[in-house]
XYZ file of C-alpha atoms in Angstrom:
681
model
C 45.196 -64.343 -16.628
C 46.630 -66.778 -14.066
C 44.438 -68.034 -11.226
C 45.450 -69.463 -7.856
C 44.136 -72.799 -6.614
C 43.258 -73.338 -2.946
C 44.180 -76.991 -2.251
C 42.072 -77.418 0.894
C 39.006 -76.076 -0.879
C 39.685 -78.290 -3.845
C 39.937 -81.331 -1.600
C 36.704 -80.365 0.113
C 34.974 -80.376 -3.274
C 36.468 -83.720 -4.310
C 34.148 -86.664 -3.714
C 35.294 -90.030 -2.401
C 32.844 -92.452 -0.808
C 33.852 -94.231 2.396
C 33.540 -97.548 0.575
C 36.160 -96.375 -1.949
C 39.044 -96.032 0.483
C 41.392 -98.055 -1.751
C 40.869 -95.729 -4.713
C 44.043 -93.734 -3.859
C 46.004 -96.993 -3.927
C 44.525 -97.876 -7.318
C 45.543 -94.450 -8.631
C 49.101 -94.922 -7.437
C 49.320 -98.382 -9.037
C 47.953 -97.161 -12.382
C 50.428 -94.247 -12.293
C 53.212 -96.786 -11.732
C 52.002 -98.896 -14.692
C 52.017 -95.807 -16.922
C 55.449 -94.761 -15.641
C 56.833 -98.188 -16.571
C 55.245 -97.929 -20.032
C 57.215 -94.663 -20.518
C 60.514 -96.166 -19.330
C 63.408 -97.489 -21.386
C 62.618 -101.080 -20.409
C 58.830 -101.497 -20.150
C 59.104 -105.288 -20.433
C 61.154 -105.400 -17.247
C 58.652 -103.390 -15.221
C 58.069 -104.287 -11.605
C 55.630 -102.876 -9.036
C 55.680 -103.761 -5.347
C 52.757 -102.790 -3.094
C 53.636 -102.969 0.604
C 50.888 -102.976 3.225
C 51.884 -100.852 6.221
C 50.340 -101.776 9.558
C 50.405 -100.537 13.140
C 53.627 -101.744 14.844
C 53.100 -105.061 16.632
C 54.310 -103.715 19.999
C 51.696 -100.951 19.977
C 49.020 -103.496 19.074
C 50.055 -105.739 21.944
C 49.824 -102.836 24.345
C 46.351 -101.969 23.070
C 45.088 -105.576 23.378
C 46.954 -106.756 26.471
C 43.760 -107.249 28.450
C 42.002 -109.232 25.705
C 41.836 -113.015 25.596
C 42.636 -115.200 22.608
C 44.890 -114.574 19.627
C 45.676 -110.924 18.960
C 43.796 -109.406 16.000
C 45.529 -108.407 12.779
C 47.198 -105.005 13.003
C 45.211 -102.114 11.476
C 46.463 -100.781 8.141
C 48.020 -97.329 8.480
C 49.242 -96.876 4.918
C 50.695 -98.306 1.711
C 54.068 -98.102 0.005
C 54.121 -98.425 -3.803
C 57.533 -99.026 -5.397
C 58.075 -99.109 -9.180
C 60.973 -98.882 -11.646
C 59.309 -96.517 -14.103
C 60.529 -93.154 -15.386
C 59.948 -91.482 -12.018
C 59.377 -87.823 -11.177
C 61.443 -86.189 -13.915
C 60.946 -82.526 -14.740
C 57.872 -83.094 -16.913
C 56.153 -85.410 -14.455
C 56.990 -83.163 -11.491
C 55.641 -80.121 -13.280
C 52.443 -82.003 -14.086
C 52.138 -83.219 -10.485
C 52.303 -79.632 -9.206
C 49.592 -78.536 -11.650
C 46.061 -79.482 -10.688
C 43.882 -80.577 -13.622
C 46.991 -81.046 -15.725
C 46.426 -82.260 -19.285
C 49.859 -83.857 -19.492
C 48.353 -87.367 -19.807
C 45.049 -86.311 -21.325
C 45.676 -88.634 -24.268
C 45.533 -91.532 -21.804
C 42.242 -90.296 -20.364
C 43.872 -88.904 -17.226
C 42.339 -85.856 -15.569
C 45.255 -84.731 -13.414
C 43.288 -85.102 -10.198
C 44.275 -88.599 -9.025
C 46.655 -87.261 -6.401
C 43.783 -85.351 -4.789
C 42.268 -88.706 -3.874
C 45.470 -89.545 -2.010
C 44.803 -86.706 0.417
C 41.102 -87.540 0.771
C 41.863 -90.829 2.510
C 45.414 -90.288 3.808
C 46.992 -87.615 5.989
C 50.114 -87.178 3.852
C 52.123 -88.618 0.975
C 55.901 -89.068 0.935
C 57.681 -89.386 -2.411
C 61.209 -90.502 -3.172
C 62.103 -90.862 -6.845
C 65.313 -91.679 -8.691
C 64.937 -90.628 -12.336
C 67.066 -89.957 -15.383
C 67.442 -86.228 -16.070
C 67.587 -84.600 -19.496
C 71.403 -84.884 -19.563
C 71.209 -88.646 -18.929
C 72.415 -88.582 -15.319
C 70.433 -90.134 -12.476
C 69.001 -87.728 -9.920
C 66.943 -88.244 -6.771
C 63.949 -86.110 -5.783
C 62.308 -86.293 -2.342
C 59.237 -84.327 -1.235
C 56.084 -84.445 0.861
C 52.503 -83.760 -0.188
C 49.953 -82.622 2.447
C 46.518 -80.971 2.457
C 47.800 -77.955 4.385
C 50.882 -77.087 2.315
C 50.721 -79.074 -0.920
C 54.215 -80.009 -2.165
C 56.815 -79.259 0.531
C 60.340 -80.226 1.655
C 61.432 -80.836 -1.914
C 65.070 -81.882 -2.070
C 67.120 -82.698 -5.184
C 70.353 -84.713 -4.903
C 72.551 -86.928 -6.990
C 71.435 -90.531 -6.898
C 73.392 -93.073 -4.819
C 76.066 -95.072 -6.646
C 74.792 -98.038 -8.687
C 71.199 -96.823 -8.249
C 68.484 -97.606 -10.784
C 65.332 -95.576 -11.612
C 63.004 -96.226 -8.700
C 60.008 -94.372 -7.311
C 58.568 -94.891 -3.844
C 55.123 -93.472 -3.049
C 54.154 -93.808 0.600
C 50.516 -93.131 1.516
C 50.646 -92.290 5.231
C 47.965 -92.040 7.917
C 44.997 -94.017 6.561
C 41.932 -92.050 7.683
C 39.930 -94.201 10.124
C 36.478 -94.031 8.399
C 38.038 -95.090 5.083
C 40.238 -97.693 6.773
C 37.326 -99.335 8.579
C 35.286 -99.575 5.361
C 38.175 -101.019 3.312
C 39.445 -104.606 2.921
C 41.712 -105.755 5.739
C 43.677 -108.704 4.334
C 46.418 -108.857 1.724
C 44.450 -111.438 -0.271
C 41.388 -109.203 -0.562
C 43.487 -106.116 -1.291
C 45.349 -107.969 -4.055
C 42.036 -109.158 -5.518
C 40.632 -105.612 -5.518
C 43.747 -104.100 -7.084
C 43.718 -106.770 -9.775
C 40.031 -106.299 -10.599
C 40.452 -102.529 -10.788
C 43.456 -102.840 -13.101
C 42.224 -105.916 -14.994
C 42.211 -104.084 -18.323
C 46.003 -103.748 -18.136
C 46.343 -107.512 -17.687
C 44.132 -108.426 -20.662
C 45.364 -105.716 -23.048
C 47.936 -106.474 -25.716
C 51.340 -106.547 -24.035
C 49.856 -107.295 -20.630
C 50.814 -105.730 -17.317
C 54.204 -105.473 -15.582
C 55.003 -107.667 -12.608
C 52.843 -106.565 -9.658
C 52.991 -107.992 -6.152
C 51.311 -107.245 -2.846
C 53.506 -107.688 0.231
C 52.070 -107.907 3.738
C 54.783 -108.906 6.191
C 55.897 -112.394 5.152
C 52.973 -112.816 2.743
C 53.662 -112.089 -0.932
C 50.908 -112.259 -3.567
C 51.752 -112.126 -7.269
C 48.932 -110.467 -9.229
C 49.778 -112.518 -12.309
C 48.993 -115.595 -10.231
C 45.735 -113.919 -9.218
C 45.129 -113.357 -12.932
C 45.724 -117.030 -13.690
C 43.344 -118.089 -10.919
C 40.752 -115.530 -12.018
C 40.582 -116.167 -15.760
C 39.208 -119.299 -17.390
C 40.456 -118.472 -20.884
C 41.985 -115.637 -22.857
C 39.878 -112.577 -23.572
C 38.041 -111.815 -26.796
C 37.880 -108.270 -28.127
C 35.584 -106.541 -30.594
C 34.870 -102.969 -31.628
C 31.509 -101.334 -32.172
C 30.618 -97.857 -33.405
C 27.676 -95.893 -32.023
C 26.742 -92.515 -33.502
C 30.299 -92.015 -34.706
C 31.954 -93.069 -31.414
C 34.091 -96.215 -31.230
C 33.997 -98.585 -28.251
C 36.163 -101.592 -27.526
C 34.517 -104.507 -25.752
C 36.663 -107.054 -23.948
C 34.704 -110.265 -23.315
C 36.052 -112.258 -20.382
C 35.278 -115.673 -18.954
C 36.056 -115.628 -15.267
C 36.387 -118.826 -13.294
C 33.147 -119.448 -11.460
C 33.138 -118.487 -7.792
C 30.475 -118.373 -5.107
C 30.956 -114.612 -4.673
C 31.062 -113.708 -8.367
C 28.411 -112.510 -10.768
C 28.102 -111.494 -14.399
C 28.842 -107.801 -14.877
C 29.704 -104.903 -17.162
C 32.799 -102.886 -16.255
C 32.784 -99.280 -17.449
C 36.385 -98.091 -17.788
C 38.167 -94.791 -18.273
C 41.895 -94.088 -18.405
C 42.601 -97.796 -18.007
C 40.729 -97.949 -14.702
C 37.429 -99.545 -13.769
C 35.077 -96.700 -12.907
C 31.806 -98.560 -12.385
C 30.674 -102.165 -12.244
C 27.121 -102.982 -13.220
C 25.471 -106.395 -12.641
C 24.099 -108.020 -15.777
C 21.535 -110.138 -13.956
C 18.074 -109.770 -15.481
C 19.317 -107.961 -18.602
C 20.110 -111.018 -20.700
C 17.715 -113.952 -20.868
C 19.434 -117.127 -19.722
C 22.340 -115.330 -18.042
C 22.178 -116.350 -14.405
C 24.344 -118.283 -12.015
C 27.449 -119.915 -13.396
C 27.602 -120.786 -17.079
C 28.328 -124.423 -17.867
C 31.199 -125.135 -20.270
C 33.324 -128.221 -21.034
C 36.444 -126.187 -20.183
C 34.973 -125.242 -16.800
C 32.112 -123.240 -15.355
C 32.524 -119.485 -15.663
C 31.023 -116.056 -15.034
C 30.931 -113.514 -17.820
C 32.313 -109.974 -17.709
C 32.548 -107.306 -20.379
C 35.017 -104.414 -20.037
C 34.031 -101.311 -22.010
C 36.711 -98.807 -23.010
C 36.490 -95.791 -25.297
C 37.935 -92.335 -25.785
C 34.330 -91.192 -25.444
C 34.149 -92.635 -21.905
C 37.565 -91.130 -21.101
C 36.185 -87.734 -22.023
C 33.002 -88.102 -19.956
C 34.372 -89.591 -16.743
C 33.879 -87.416 -13.670
C 37.052 -85.846 -12.279
C 37.274 -88.223 -9.329
C 36.695 -91.213 -11.638
C 33.791 -92.524 -9.584
C 31.179 -92.135 -12.319
C 30.315 -90.691 -15.722
C 28.476 -87.521 -16.657
C 26.412 -89.429 -19.225
C 22.677 -89.290 -18.726
C 19.784 -90.831 -20.565
C 19.000 -89.051 -23.822
C 15.346 -88.144 -24.237
C 13.527 -88.068 -27.560
C 14.442 -84.506 -28.394
C 16.330 -82.689 -31.112
C 19.687 -84.107 -29.954
C 18.718 -87.781 -29.640
C 19.943 -88.551 -33.156
C 23.461 -87.290 -32.461
C 23.988 -87.371 -28.689
C 25.049 -90.661 -27.143
C 23.561 -91.559 -23.758
C 24.434 -94.252 -21.272
C 21.331 -96.262 -22.197
C 22.351 -96.305 -25.867
C 25.770 -97.697 -24.990
C 24.396 -100.225 -22.500
C 21.770 -101.560 -24.928
C 24.366 -102.031 -27.656
C 26.798 -103.761 -25.281
C 24.106 -106.080 -23.902
C 23.157 -107.037 -27.467
C 26.773 -107.880 -28.309
C 27.200 -109.774 -25.036
C 24.090 -111.836 -25.836
C 25.532 -112.624 -29.249
C 28.900 -113.558 -27.738
C 27.250 -115.994 -25.306
C 24.461 -117.259 -27.559
C 25.659 -120.889 -27.586
C 25.571 -121.050 -23.786
C 22.447 -118.972 -23.183
C 19.989 -121.278 -24.936
C 20.836 -124.137 -22.577
C 20.492 -121.840 -19.564
C 17.283 -120.303 -20.886
C 15.685 -123.736 -21.274
C 16.741 -124.740 -17.756
C 15.293 -121.455 -16.478
C 11.965 -122.001 -18.249
C 11.783 -125.566 -16.931
C 12.444 -124.344 -13.367
C 9.620 -121.807 -13.529
C 7.263 -124.289 -15.182
C 7.985 -126.976 -12.593
C 7.511 -124.586 -9.674
C 4.233 -123.210 -11.016
C 2.894 -126.688 -11.815
C 3.842 -128.307 -8.534
C 4.014 -125.525 -5.978
C 2.296 -122.321 -7.114
C -0.391 -122.774 -9.797
C -1.808 -119.364 -8.924
C 0.822 -117.814 -11.193
C -0.146 -119.878 -14.258
C -2.681 -117.345 -15.654
C -0.166 -114.453 -15.547
C 2.939 -116.147 -16.975
C 2.079 -115.073 -20.520
C 1.823 -111.475 -19.309
C 5.421 -111.349 -18.023
C 8.256 -110.597 -20.435
C 10.448 -113.697 -20.940
C 13.592 -111.766 -19.951
C 11.996 -110.941 -16.583
C 11.310 -114.634 -16.014
C 14.919 -115.605 -16.628
C 15.982 -117.142 -13.324
C 18.829 -119.222 -12.013
C 17.716 -122.875 -12.268
C 19.077 -123.317 -8.728
C 16.886 -120.533 -7.308
C 15.079 -121.511 -4.105
C 11.301 -121.928 -4.011
C 11.131 -118.983 -1.629
C 13.018 -116.594 -3.898
C 11.129 -117.723 -6.996
C 7.815 -117.277 -5.192
C 8.842 -113.751 -4.173
C 9.864 -112.930 -7.741
C 6.587 -114.149 -9.235
C 4.617 -112.409 -6.505
C 6.299 -109.101 -7.379
C 5.287 -109.599 -11.009
C 1.730 -110.397 -9.907
C 1.646 -107.273 -7.729
C 2.877 -105.169 -10.680
C 0.119 -106.554 -12.897
C -2.507 -105.967 -10.217
C -1.253 -102.402 -9.744
C -1.413 -101.650 -13.457
C -4.835 -103.274 -13.550
C -6.079 -100.937 -10.827
C -4.755 -97.863 -12.623
C -6.146 -99.108 -15.916
C -9.511 -99.694 -14.288
C -9.799 -96.005 -13.442
C -8.945 -95.079 -17.029
C -11.574 -97.492 -18.364
C -14.249 -95.283 -16.842
C -13.703 -92.629 -19.503
C -13.863 -92.632 -23.264
C -10.822 -90.949 -24.793
C -11.344 -87.630 -26.594
C -10.218 -89.051 -29.926
C -11.335 -92.616 -29.221
C -14.061 -94.247 -31.264
C -16.581 -96.663 -29.717
C -14.854 -99.520 -31.564
C -11.455 -98.543 -30.115
C -12.941 -98.287 -26.645
C -14.532 -101.715 -27.040
C -11.165 -103.192 -28.012
C -9.462 -101.536 -25.022
C -12.226 -102.797 -22.733
C -11.852 -106.321 -24.082
C -8.105 -106.333 -23.374
C -8.744 -105.014 -19.889
C -11.324 -107.707 -19.141
C -8.944 -110.396 -20.379
C -6.353 -109.191 -17.886
C -8.983 -109.082 -15.110
C -9.962 -112.633 -15.995
C -6.339 -113.787 -15.646
C -6.032 -112.196 -12.217
C -9.259 -113.811 -11.024
C -8.032 -117.161 -12.283
C -4.831 -116.598 -10.337
C -6.777 -115.897 -7.132
C -8.880 -119.024 -7.602
C -5.797 -121.135 -8.328
C -4.164 -119.847 -5.152
C -7.250 -120.767 -3.116
C -7.412 -124.275 -4.567
C -3.681 -124.821 -4.084
C -4.035 -123.718 -0.465
C -6.551 -126.522 0.020
C -4.142 -129.017 -1.529
C -1.402 -127.978 0.915
C -3.779 -128.231 3.898
C -4.744 -131.768 2.883
C -1.083 -132.749 2.531
C -0.362 -131.345 6.003
C -3.357 -133.177 7.464
C -2.212 -136.447 5.906
C 1.202 -136.008 7.505
C -0.323 -134.998 10.862
C -2.386 -138.186 11.170
C 0.530 -140.449 10.232
C 2.740 -142.049 12.828
C 5.947 -140.079 13.423
C 9.557 -141.248 13.369
C 9.298 -141.703 17.141
C 6.371 -144.107 16.736
C 3.895 -141.606 18.176
C 0.975 -139.743 16.656
C 0.480 -135.979 16.591
C -1.402 -134.322 19.424
C -4.981 -133.286 18.701
C -4.093 -129.596 19.141
C -1.976 -129.705 15.963
C -4.969 -130.957 13.965
C -7.198 -128.549 15.851
C -5.088 -125.569 14.789
C -5.154 -126.810 11.217
C -8.950 -126.714 11.143
C -9.361 -123.587 13.268
C -6.727 -121.719 15.354
C -7.174 -122.573 19.024
C -8.564 -120.084 21.526
C -9.823 -117.835 18.756
C -13.232 -116.694 17.570
C -14.429 -115.806 14.090
C -14.115 -112.155 15.124
C -10.364 -112.663 15.515
C -9.643 -114.858 12.484
C -10.245 -113.987 8.842
C -12.372 -116.405 6.842
C -9.294 -117.762 5.056
C -7.535 -118.302 8.388
C -9.577 -121.424 9.149
C -10.190 -124.613 7.202
C -13.686 -125.628 8.284
C -14.325 -126.985 4.787
C -12.350 -130.052 5.878
C -15.405 -131.063 7.959
C -18.272 -129.554 5.989
C -18.278 -126.847 3.315
C -21.385 -125.333 4.929
C -19.462 -124.468 8.082
C -17.766 -121.660 6.174
C -21.082 -119.771 6.310
C -21.402 -119.114 10.020
C -22.326 -116.048 12.034
C -20.090 -116.886 14.968
C -17.491 -119.532 15.645
C -15.316 -120.178 18.695
C -12.352 -122.523 19.022
C -11.358 -124.028 22.372
C -12.959 -121.167 24.324
C -14.970 -121.462 27.580
C -18.723 -121.470 26.985
C -19.069 -118.443 29.253
C -16.881 -116.385 26.907
C -19.100 -116.992 23.875
C -21.816 -114.383 23.234
C -23.902 -116.996 21.406
C -24.414 -119.263 24.439
C -25.474 -117.219 27.445
C -23.797 -119.978 29.476
C -21.638 -119.481 32.565
C -19.958 -122.898 32.139
C -16.147 -122.989 31.949
C -16.004 -126.113 29.767
C -14.314 -125.691 26.387
C -15.653 -127.420 23.269
C -13.110 -127.810 20.467
C -15.324 -125.913 18.017
C -18.687 -124.246 18.452
C -20.570 -122.489 15.639
C -23.886 -120.686 15.258
C -25.679 -120.260 11.956
C -28.618 -117.856 11.660
C -30.903 -118.393 8.685
C -33.498 -116.207 7.031
C -35.572 -119.324 6.269
C -36.338 -122.284 8.561
C -33.990 -125.268 8.438
C -34.614 -128.596 10.189
C -37.502 -127.169 12.217
C -41.009 -128.224 13.132
C -43.860 -127.204 10.855
C -45.425 -123.804 11.377
C -42.499 -121.931 12.890
C -41.827 -118.641 11.122
C -39.110 -116.865 13.083
C -35.436 -116.852 12.033
C -33.831 -119.900 13.543
C -30.287 -120.983 14.182
C -28.255 -124.143 14.202
C -25.545 -125.016 16.673
C -22.525 -126.994 15.559
C -20.122 -128.601 18.019
C -16.949 -130.292 16.829
C -14.844 -132.528 19.053
C -11.353 -133.612 17.885
C -9.380 -136.466 19.402
C -5.774 -137.521 19.023
C -5.161 -139.984 16.160
C -5.400 -143.659 17.219
C -6.583 -142.787 20.720
C -8.208 -145.926 22.157
C -9.488 -145.118 25.645
C -13.125 -144.117 24.999
C -15.685 -145.309 27.546
C -18.990 -144.240 29.054
C -19.064 -140.831 30.646
C -18.662 -137.321 29.319
C -15.009 -137.144 30.350
C -14.038 -140.162 28.232
C -16.647 -140.439 25.465
C -16.140 -137.773 22.757
C -19.751 -138.239 21.546
C -21.206 -137.664 24.998
C -18.806 -134.738 25.401
C -20.137 -133.030 22.246
C -23.759 -133.644 23.295
C -22.994 -132.228 26.746
C -21.668 -129.002 25.213
C -24.774 -128.740 23.028
C -27.054 -129.142 26.049
C -25.217 -126.512 28.087
C -25.424 -124.021 25.247
C -29.185 -124.529 24.925
C -29.722 -124.198 28.659
C -27.875 -120.896 28.646
C -30.091 -119.398 25.950
C -28.623 -118.956 22.522
C -27.972 -115.436 21.212
C -26.584 -114.006 18.020
C -22.990 -112.806 17.898
C -24.381 -109.323 18.653
C -26.055 -110.612 21.799
C -29.669 -110.702 20.542
C -31.770 -113.664 21.798
C -32.892 -116.301 19.308
C -36.378 -117.678 20.031
C -36.698 -121.373 20.726
C -33.181 -121.962 21.945
C -34.075 -125.339 23.417
C -35.319 -126.594 20.050
C -32.608 -125.218 17.812
C -31.203 -128.095 15.731
C -27.754 -129.294 16.767
C -24.966 -130.879 14.793
C -22.257 -132.783 16.603
C -19.137 -133.846 14.733
C -16.575 -136.106 16.359
C -13.285 -136.461 14.497
C -11.378 -139.476 15.758
C -9.845 -142.683 14.500
C -12.266 -145.596 14.772
C -10.385 -147.584 17.364
C -12.150 -150.459 19.084
C -13.343 -148.350 22.028
C -14.666 -145.571 19.752
C -16.551 -148.111 17.616
C -18.057 -149.615 20.764
C -19.341 -146.227 21.964
C -20.871 -145.539 18.522
C -22.788 -148.832 18.687
C -23.939 -148.249 22.262
C -25.362 -144.829 21.271
C -27.212 -146.338 18.323
C -25.191 -144.811 15.487
C -25.064 -146.489 12.087
C -21.868 -147.378 10.264
C -21.196 -145.698 6.937
C -20.903 -147.790 3.787
C -17.134 -147.252 3.588
C -16.694 -148.478 7.195
C -14.863 -145.259 8.069
C -17.525 -143.433 10.060
C -20.800 -143.522 11.983
C -23.885 -141.295 11.837
C -27.307 -140.946 13.399
C -29.922 -138.656 14.954
C -30.520 -138.492 18.707
C -34.176 -137.624 19.408
C -33.568 -136.754 23.053
C -30.898 -134.191 22.216
C -32.478 -133.234 18.879
C -29.026 -133.497 17.333
C -27.485 -135.017 14.254
C -24.301 -136.905 15.156
C -21.489 -137.876 12.836
C -18.291 -139.622 13.847
C -15.649 -139.168 11.156
C -12.367 -141.050 11.024
C -9.307 -139.061 9.973
C -9.015 -141.161 6.831
C -12.649 -140.448 5.918
C -12.147 -136.745 6.652
C -9.081 -136.625 4.401
C -10.537 -138.747 1.593
C -13.863 -136.921 1.528
C -12.165 -133.518 1.378
C -9.941 -134.738 -1.443
C -12.881 -136.100 -3.404
C -14.805 -132.828 -3.042
C -11.790 -130.896 -4.359
C -10.436 -133.422 -6.877
C -12.011 -131.718 -9.882
C -10.263 -128.446 -8.969
C -6.921 -130.174 -8.360
C -7.158 -131.998 -11.681
C -7.960 -128.747 -13.464
C -4.750 -127.195 -12.078
C -2.716 -130.312 -12.800
C -2.019 -130.950 -9.115
C -1.164 -134.557 -8.267
C -3.581 -136.292 -5.891
C -3.452 -139.833 -4.463
């Protein structure tokens, strides 16, 4: 029973992504290559691809009002000219039969011409071919979505003519045109990559050129510029199916990567990046002959038989562990076997790359991100294979994703640990629990390492901030202020890890309320209406008395005021506006006069007797030293600070130089830094 085919409906059901607008051109070029292979003189084959653009006059009219050089004319079509066998009776009959099996042995599906009409309005064909009686004939016809093959005319060929076929793809559909390459160079590169198998096969490819106006690009020259060395072939057999692997070394380029190319009918159907699948395969591969990128082209009659009609994918899925897994061949089976062979092919180069990759990760973790040290042994080596030139940012993101995966699995595992399995013995549960706790321990070590490393970075930043700059000036005090505690913020607005109060005193981390560079009147702990702004003001509420007179039982507080001055500032003199010590004491007095409250606004008894702590952070210039002596403060043994207790203000006072602040913080944390292997001065 014969059945009619509705061309428009068939086109509607044919898939072609917008990004694949050059696929019709590829199909026409491959058809030309096959036509030359069938000709009487395949060694003399020649294919010319002409890029057709909007006429220049029309472009000038469209852009007359624009300034600057006119843009390149839009592509409206392509003309493909070859000297193959042409549209003889057999080829014409096959062309008029959708899903023809005429070239099934070559893996062809008889649907390539449908792609022509997916991206182009019409196709014009003119072919001079040798008929069965040996004479040359010429066939002209059009091919459109509405009418299929029309206007077919047969004539004798012109005198002295040779077999020649011209395929003209007319009316490039705008969505496909806009998503496709625009220059002859890029088009030639894409055509070459799609047809690369024909260039590396035995016998090679015919002469192919891309012509765009005065520009002519020879694809064999593209081949020479693309390839570092000749290809290497091998055959493998999987579950009775034979596959040919073509190993290629492509000259290294900034825009290239290692990939697998899945082929069918001599065409590249899919490209798949190899990054992350082979340990040590990343970036360009070093070689005495020249750096290169690796590619493997996979061809097989099995792939020819499982390519989708439009040749944009394969109907091969993953094979599950069922009754057919021993005989059916899935895409994962093929990929795993190919990756194994690729690893073997590159083994001499991969070890060098793998070592460089391991060294890069080790160096980054040791010097920049020790928090990842505890989890490195829980990440598969292949997943840690990175380009030695990877940036710190990208490597940090990669390791953080691995850490997040481990934390996620840990959370899920934690829920499962709550229950004893139905068939699980107490000994098995104990073993599972032990493994779980080991993983928890690694994560906790990672968190601690991250916290310690954060402190190391803060100290390095502080050291740089107090050093003289390239302009001979020192940093403003607000930069150092923000480092210790963000300005104009309170502890209600900043998380505990958002400030670095430990630089001054570890005990300051345990506060009930803290304000940075805020007017006294805005602080609920003061009850003051004063608009003056201390650099830092903190309130601690204790359950037990601290620094108080004998006999007092009620919960008491302590008030901490921190004043920060610009490094090497040397203009201190008597008076609250110029003496940082007097300034801190003045803030303390105003707070007490206002009546101290908790952060929730509850009064604290004995506000006027609450102990006060005043810290002044400033370089010990001559004027600062003079003010310390005038106020009766004692010099520290290292000559880098002053301290004392003022009976009138009932306040402990400490003046800390930036060097003392930095050195003391480093000494307090040195044991942690040493444990993580972090360098310290």
